[in-house]
Amino acid sequence: MAEQLIHPFPPLFDSESRVLILGSFPSVKSREARFFYGHPQNRFWKLIPRLFDAPVPQTIEEKKALILSCHLALWDTIQSCTITGAAWSASSATARSRITSIKNTPIPSPR
Protein backbone atom coordinates (compact mmCIF):
# COMPACT_ATOMS: atom_id res chain seq x y z
CA MET A 1 0.00 0.00 0.00
CA ALA A 2 1.36 3.40 -0.99
CA GLU A 3 1.77 6.01 1.72
CA GLN A 4 2.19 9.77 1.30
CA LEU A 5 4.95 10.93 3.65
CA ILE A 6 6.10 14.39 4.68
CA HIS A 7 9.65 15.01 5.89
CA PRO A 8 9.33 14.81 9.70
CA PHE A 9 12.18 16.97 10.98
CA PRO A 10 13.97 20.23 10.13
CA PRO A 11 17.42 20.72 8.64
CA LEU A 12 20.35 20.91 11.03
CA PHE A 13 22.57 23.95 10.57
CA ASP A 14 23.66 27.20 12.15
CA SER A 15 25.39 30.34 10.95
CA GLU A 16 28.79 28.64 11.32
CA SER A 17 27.93 25.73 8.98
CA ARG A 18 30.18 25.62 5.92
CA VAL A 19 29.46 22.25 4.26
CA LEU A 20 25.97 21.01 3.46
CA ILE A 21 25.52 17.22 3.39
CA LEU A 22 22.42 16.42 1.35
CA GLY A 23 20.42 13.25 1.66
CA SER A 24 17.24 12.28 -0.12
CA PHE A 25 14.48 11.36 2.38
CA PRO A 26 14.65 9.76 5.84
CA SER A 27 14.52 5.98 6.04
CA VAL A 28 11.94 4.22 8.18
CA LYS A 29 14.44 4.07 11.08
CA SER A 30 15.37 7.74 10.67
CA ARG A 31 11.69 8.72 10.65
CA GLU A 32 11.18 6.67 13.83
CA ALA A 33 14.18 8.35 15.48
CA ARG A 34 13.14 11.72 14.02
CA PHE A 35 16.74 12.44 13.05
CA PHE A 36 19.17 11.94 10.19
CA TYR A 37 20.83 8.58 9.48
CA GLY A 38 18.90 6.76 12.21
CA HIS A 39 19.45 3.16 11.17
CA PRO A 40 21.92 1.52 13.61
CA GLN A 41 23.85 -0.03 10.71
CA ASN A 42 24.32 3.30 8.93
CA ARG A 43 28.01 4.18 8.91
CA PHE A 44 27.48 7.95 8.84
CA TRP A 45 27.77 8.37 12.62
CA LYS A 46 31.03 6.38 12.68
CA LEU A 47 32.56 8.11 9.64
CA ILE A 48 32.07 11.75 10.63
CA PRO A 49 33.83 11.35 14.01
CA ARG A 50 36.76 9.62 12.29
CA LEU A 51 37.09 12.48 9.81
CA PHE A 52 37.08 15.07 12.59
CA ASP A 53 38.91 13.10 15.30
CA ALA A 54 35.93 13.13 17.62
CA PRO A 55 34.17 10.53 19.78
CA VAL A 56 31.27 8.61 18.22
CA PRO A 57 28.04 10.28 19.34
CA GLN A 58 25.43 8.13 21.05
CA THR A 59 22.43 10.45 21.46
CA ILE A 60 20.67 12.79 19.07
CA GLU A 61 21.89 15.76 21.11
CA GLU A 62 25.49 14.51 20.79
CA LYS A 63 24.99 14.02 17.04
CA LYS A 64 23.66 17.56 16.66
CA ALA A 65 26.58 18.94 18.65
CA LEU A 66 29.09 17.00 16.54
CA ILE A 67 27.64 18.21 13.23
CA LEU A 68 27.52 21.84 14.34
CA SER A 69 30.99 21.76 15.95
CA CYS A 70 32.38 20.48 12.63
CA HIS A 71 30.63 23.37 10.81
CA LEU A 72 28.46 20.96 8.83
CA ALA A 73 24.78 21.09 7.91
CA LEU A 74 22.33 18.24 7.20
CA TRP A 75 19.25 18.36 4.99
CA ASP A 76 17.30 16.20 2.57
CA THR A 77 16.27 17.07 -0.97
CA ILE A 78 12.75 15.60 -0.79
CA GLN A 79 10.05 17.27 1.34
CA SER A 80 7.31 14.73 0.62
CA CYS A 81 6.94 11.55 -1.38
CA THR A 82 4.89 8.44 -1.88
CA ILE A 83 6.53 5.22 -0.69
CA THR A 84 5.30 1.65 -0.95
CA GLY A 85 6.69 -0.23 2.05
CA ALA A 86 10.29 0.68 2.80
CA ALA A 87 11.56 0.27 -0.75
CA TRP A 88 13.00 3.33 -2.47
CA SER A 89 12.52 1.51 -5.74
CA ALA A 90 8.78 1.96 -5.18
CA SER A 91 8.91 5.66 -4.31
CA SER A 92 8.18 8.80 -6.23
CA ALA A 93 9.18 12.30 -5.22
CA THR A 94 6.23 14.62 -5.09
CA ALA A 95 7.78 17.75 -3.60
CA ARG A 96 11.36 18.96 -3.35
CA SER A 97 12.68 20.58 -0.19
CA ARG A 98 13.20 24.31 -0.23
CA ILE A 99 16.55 25.21 1.23
CA THR A 100 15.65 28.87 1.56
CA SER A 101 16.10 28.74 5.34
CA ILE A 102 19.69 27.58 4.89
CA LYS A 103 20.46 29.74 1.87
CA ASN A 104 19.19 32.94 3.54
CA THR A 105 21.11 32.48 6.78
CA PRO A 106 23.81 35.16 7.07
CA ILE A 107 27.35 33.83 6.93
CA PRO A 108 29.66 35.52 9.44
CA SER A 109 32.85 37.12 8.26
CA PRO A 110 35.99 34.94 8.49
CA ARG A 111 37.89 35.43 11.72
XYZ file of C-alpha atoms in Angstrom:
111
model
C 0.000 0.000 0.000
C 1.362 3.405 -0.993
C 1.773 6.006 1.718
C 2.190 9.769 1.298
C 4.950 10.931 3.653
C 6.103 14.395 4.684
C 9.650 15.006 5.891
C 9.331 14.806 9.697
C 12.184 16.973 10.982
C 13.967 20.231 10.134
C 17.420 20.722 8.636
C 20.349 20.906 11.035
C 22.567 23.947 10.566
C 23.659 27.195 12.147
C 25.393 30.344 10.946
C 28.793 28.641 11.322
C 27.926 25.729 8.979
C 30.183 25.620 5.924
C 29.461 22.247 4.258
C 25.967 21.013 3.456
C 25.515 17.224 3.394
C 22.422 16.420 1.352
C 20.422 13.246 1.658
C 17.236 12.280 -0.122
C 14.483 11.358 2.376
C 14.652 9.758 5.840
C 14.518 5.983 6.044
C 11.938 4.219 8.179
C 14.435 4.073 11.076
C 15.367 7.744 10.671
C 11.691 8.716 10.651
C 11.178 6.666 13.828
C 14.182 8.349 15.477
C 13.135 11.723 14.021
C 16.737 12.442 13.049
C 19.165 11.940 10.187
C 20.828 8.577 9.478
C 18.902 6.763 12.209
C 19.449 3.155 11.173
C 21.920 1.523 13.608
C 23.850 -0.029 10.713
C 24.317 3.299 8.930
C 28.012 4.181 8.907
C 27.484 7.946 8.844
C 27.774 8.371 12.621
C 31.031 6.377 12.679
C 32.560 8.106 9.638
C 32.066 11.746 10.630
C 33.831 11.353 14.012
C 36.759 9.618 12.292
C 37.090 12.475 9.813
C 37.076 15.066 12.586
C 38.914 13.104 15.296
C 35.927 13.134 17.623
C 34.168 10.531 19.781
C 31.275 8.610 18.219
C 28.037 10.285 19.336
C 25.425 8.134 21.051
C 22.434 10.445 21.462
C 20.669 12.788 19.068
C 21.888 15.757 21.109
C 25.494 14.511 20.793
C 24.991 14.023 17.039
C 23.663 17.559 16.660
C 26.579 18.943 18.655
C 29.086 16.997 16.542
C 27.641 18.211 13.234
C 27.521 21.837 14.336
C 30.988 21.760 15.951
C 32.380 20.478 12.633
C 30.633 23.367 10.807
C 28.459 20.957 8.833
C 24.782 21.090 7.911
C 22.331 18.241 7.199
C 19.255 18.360 4.990
C 17.304 16.204 2.570
C 16.268 17.070 -0.974
C 12.747 15.600 -0.787
C 10.054 17.266 1.337
C 7.309 14.732 0.618
C 6.942 11.553 -1.383
C 4.886 8.443 -1.880
C 6.527 5.218 -0.687
C 5.296 1.654 -0.948
C 6.689 -0.232 2.045
C 10.289 0.679 2.803
C 11.564 0.274 -0.754
C 12.997 3.334 -2.466
C 12.521 1.507 -5.742
C 8.779 1.959 -5.183
C 8.908 5.657 -4.314
C 8.178 8.798 -6.229
C 9.184 12.297 -5.219
C 6.233 14.616 -5.092
C 7.779 17.753 -3.601
C 11.363 18.958 -3.350
C 12.675 20.579 -0.188
C 13.197 24.312 -0.230
C 16.550 25.213 1.235
C 15.651 28.874 1.562
C 16.102 28.737 5.336
C 19.694 27.578 4.893
C 20.460 29.743 1.870
C 19.190 32.940 3.538
C 21.111 32.476 6.784
C 23.808 35.158 7.069
C 27.347 33.835 6.928
C 29.656 35.523 9.442
C 32.855 37.119 8.257
C 35.992 34.944 8.487
C 37.887 35.430 11.717
